[in-house]
PDB file of C-alpha atoms in Angstrom:
ATOM      1  CA  UNK A  16       0.598  16.956   9.531  1.00  0.00           C
ATOM      2  CA  UNK A  17      -2.882  18.163   8.744  1.00  0.00           C
ATOM      3  CA  UNK A  18      -5.825  15.789   8.647  1.00  0.00           C
ATOM      4  CA  UNK A  19      -6.272  16.636   4.954  1.00  0.00           C
ATOM      5  CA  UNK A  20      -2.655  15.727   4.132  1.00  0.00           C
ATOM      6  CA  UNK A  21      -3.014  12.452   5.997  1.00  0.00           C
ATOM      7  CA  UNK A  22      -6.206  11.585   4.117  1.00  0.00           C
ATOM      8  CA  UNK A  23      -4.588  12.459   0.773  1.00  0.00           C
ATOM      9  CA  UNK A  24      -1.572  10.309   1.619  1.00  0.00           C
ATOM     10  CA  UNK A  25      -3.753   7.354   2.650  1.00  0.00           C
ATOM     11  CA  UNK A  26      -5.752   7.710  -0.571  1.00  0.00           C
ATOM     12  CA  UNK A  27      -2.534   7.738  -2.613  1.00  0.00           C
ATOM     13  CA  UNK A  28      -1.281   4.618  -0.828  1.00  0.00           C
ATOM     14  CA  UNK A  29      -4.515   2.760  -1.549  1.00  0.00           C
ATOM     15  CA  UNK A  30      -4.668   3.916  -5.173  1.00  0.00           C
ATOM     16  CA  UNK A  31      -1.085   2.955  -5.960  1.00  0.00           C
ATOM     17  CA  UNK A  32      -1.457  -0.436  -4.311  1.00  0.00           C
ATOM     18  CA  UNK A  33      -4.791  -1.071  -6.006  1.00  0.00           C
ATOM     19  CA  UNK A  34      -3.451  -0.396  -9.460  1.00  0.00           C
ATOM     20  CA  UNK A  35      -0.227  -2.351  -8.883  1.00  0.00           C
ATOM     21  CA  UNK A  36      -1.674  -5.611  -7.510  1.00  0.00           C
ATOM     22  CA  UNK A  37      -4.260  -6.130 -10.267  1.00  0.00           C
ATOM     23  CA  UNK A  38      -4.084  -8.896 -11.371  1.00  0.00           C
ATOM     24  CA  UNK A  39      -4.176 -11.205  -9.463  1.00  0.00           C
ATOM     25  CA  UNK A  40      -6.375  -9.069  -7.195  1.00  0.00           C
ATOM     26  CA  UNK A  41      -9.589  -8.413  -9.145  1.00  0.00           C
ATOM     27  CA  UNK A  42      -9.773  -4.758 -10.200  1.00  0.00           C
ATOM     28  CA  UNK A  43     -13.323  -4.386  -8.885  1.00  0.00           C
ATOM     29  CA  UNK A  44     -12.219  -5.543  -5.417  1.00  0.00           C
ATOM     30  CA  UNK A  45      -9.039  -3.467  -5.144  1.00  0.00           C
ATOM     31  CA  UNK A  46     -10.515  -0.231  -3.843  1.00  0.00           C
ATOM     32  CA  UNK A  47      -8.137   2.283  -2.314  1.00  0.00           C
ATOM     33  CA  UNK A  48      -9.741   1.683   1.082  1.00  0.00           C
ATOM     34  CA  UNK A  49      -9.403  -2.102   0.947  1.00  0.00           C
ATOM     35  CA  UNK A  50      -5.790  -1.905  -0.216  1.00  0.00           C
ATOM     36  CA  UNK A  51      -4.944   0.560   2.537  1.00  0.00           C
ATOM     37  CA  UNK A  52      -6.436  -1.885   5.051  1.00  0.00           C
ATOM     38  CA  UNK A  53      -3.976  -4.533   3.881  1.00  0.00           C
ATOM     39  CA  UNK A  54      -0.998  -2.259   4.399  1.00  0.00           C
ATOM     40  CA  UNK A  55      -2.280  -1.341   7.870  1.00  0.00           C
ATOM     41  CA  UNK A  56      -2.549  -5.041   8.717  1.00  0.00           C
ATOM     42  CA  UNK A  57       1.129  -5.522   7.920  1.00  0.00           C
ATOM     43  CA  UNK A  58       2.761  -2.205   8.835  1.00  0.00           C
ATOM     44  CA  UNK A  59       0.547  -0.906  11.621  1.00  0.00           C
ATOM     45  CA  UNK A  60      -1.429   2.295  11.852  1.00  0.00           C
ATOM     46  CA  UNK A  61       1.423   4.805  11.433  1.00  0.00           C
ATOM     47  CA  UNK A  62       2.312   4.274   7.794  1.00  0.00           C
ATOM     48  CA  UNK A  63       4.359   7.216   6.519  1.00  0.00           C
ATOM     49  CA  UNK A  64       6.560   7.875   3.508  1.00  0.00           C
ATOM     50  CA  UNK A  65       9.560   7.322   5.789  1.00  0.00           C
ATOM     51  CA  UNK A  66       8.257   3.892   6.827  1.00  0.00           C
ATOM     52  CA  UNK A  67       7.666   2.952   3.190  1.00  0.00           C
ATOM     53  CA  UNK A  68      11.066   4.198   2.058  1.00  0.00           C
ATOM     54  CA  UNK A  69      12.764   1.921   4.597  1.00  0.00           C
ATOM     55  CA  UNK A  70      10.554  -1.153   4.220  1.00  0.00           C
ATOM     56  CA  UNK A  71      12.640  -4.331   4.463  1.00  0.00           C
ATOM     57  CA  UNK A  72      12.397  -7.190   1.992  1.00  0.00           C
ATOM     58  CA  UNK A  73      10.668  -9.472   4.478  1.00  0.00           C
ATOM     59  CA  UNK A  74       7.819  -6.945   4.821  1.00  0.00           C
ATOM     60  CA  UNK A  75       7.477  -6.809   1.017  1.00  0.00           C
ATOM     61  CA  UNK A  76       7.094 -10.594   1.061  1.00  0.00           C
ATOM     62  CA  UNK A  77       4.560 -10.347   3.880  1.00  0.00           C
ATOM     63  CA  UNK A  78       2.585  -7.630   2.074  1.00  0.00           C
ATOM     64  CA  UNK A  79       2.382  -9.678  -1.109  1.00  0.00           C
ATOM     65  CA  UNK A  80       1.185 -12.726   0.844  1.00  0.00           C
ATOM     66  CA  UNK A  81      -1.321 -10.652   2.805  1.00  0.00           C
ATOM     67  CA  UNK A  82      -2.844  -9.244  -0.391  1.00  0.00           C
ATOM     68  CA  UNK A  83      -3.370 -12.813  -1.571  1.00  0.00           C
ATOM     69  CA  UNK A  84      -4.999 -13.961   1.641  1.00  0.00           C
ATOM     70  CA  UNK A  85      -7.049 -10.780   2.130  1.00  0.00           C
ATOM     71  CA  UNK A  86      -8.548 -10.945  -1.371  1.00  0.00           C
ATOM     72  CA  UNK A  87      -8.535 -14.780  -1.490  1.00  0.00           C
ATOM     73  CA  UNK A  88      -6.427 -14.939  -4.652  1.00  0.00           C
ATOM     74  CA  UNK A  89      -2.864 -15.871  -5.522  1.00  0.00           C
ATOM     75  CA  UNK A  90      -0.576 -13.215  -4.071  1.00  0.00           C
ATOM     76  CA  UNK A  91       0.760 -10.495  -6.332  1.00  0.00           C
ATOM     77  CA  UNK A  92       4.479 -10.597  -7.023  1.00  0.00           C
ATOM     78  CA  UNK A  93       6.905  -8.838  -4.742  1.00  0.00           C
ATOM     79  CA  UNK A  94       7.817  -6.650  -7.717  1.00  0.00           C
ATOM     80  CA  UNK A  95       4.182  -5.504  -7.967  1.00  0.00           C
ATOM     81  CA  UNK A  96       4.307  -4.431  -4.325  1.00  0.00           C
ATOM     82  CA  UNK A  97       7.664  -2.704  -4.836  1.00  0.00           C
ATOM     83  CA  UNK A  98       6.252  -0.910  -7.875  1.00  0.00           C
ATOM     84  CA  UNK A  99       3.354   0.373  -5.784  1.00  0.00           C
ATOM     85  CA  UNK A 100       5.714   1.620  -3.099  1.00  0.00           C
ATOM     86  CA  UNK A 101       7.827   3.418  -5.709  1.00  0.00           C
ATOM     87  CA  UNK A 102       4.645   5.069  -7.006  1.00  0.00           C
ATOM     88  CA  UNK A 103       3.595   6.120  -3.513  1.00  0.00           C
ATOM     89  CA  UNK A 104       7.014   7.589  -2.796  1.00  0.00           C
ATOM     90  CA  UNK A 105       7.000   9.427  -6.115  1.00  0.00           C
ATOM     91  CA  UNK A 106       3.758  11.112  -5.083  1.00  0.00           C
ATOM     92  CA  UNK A 107       4.696  11.463  -1.390  1.00  0.00           C
ATOM     93  CA  UNK A 108       8.493  11.371  -0.919  1.00  0.00           C
ATOM     94  CA  UNK A 109      10.048  10.820   2.486  1.00  0.00           C
ATOM     95  CA  UNK A 110       9.851  14.048   4.470  1.00  0.00           C
ATOM     96  CA  UNK A 111       6.777  15.328   2.632  1.00  0.00           C
ATOM     97  CA  UNK A 112       4.314  14.874   5.481  1.00  0.00           C
TER      98      UNK A 112
END
C-alpha cells in the first residue's frame, strides 16, 4: 500500500466517523484527525478495511463508549458507529488497500 493510499484511507475513516457521531460529539470537535485517534485507541494502529469489515459487536460498543469519554460527552449510539463503518467500507471496501 502506498503512503498516499494509507493517508487517504485514514482521512476517510476520520471523516466518516466525524460526520456519523455528531451529535452527541460536537461538530466543531469531531475533526477527522481526532476521530481517527479514537479508532486507533480501540483497534490499534493497523486499521484496515478488512479489520473494519470484521469488527465484532463488542468493539462497536467499545468504540461508542470511547467516543463519549474522549470527547467528554454522552456516547454516540452503536448504530451511529455502525453507520460510519458502512460509509468507510463503501469508500474503501475490503481488499482495496
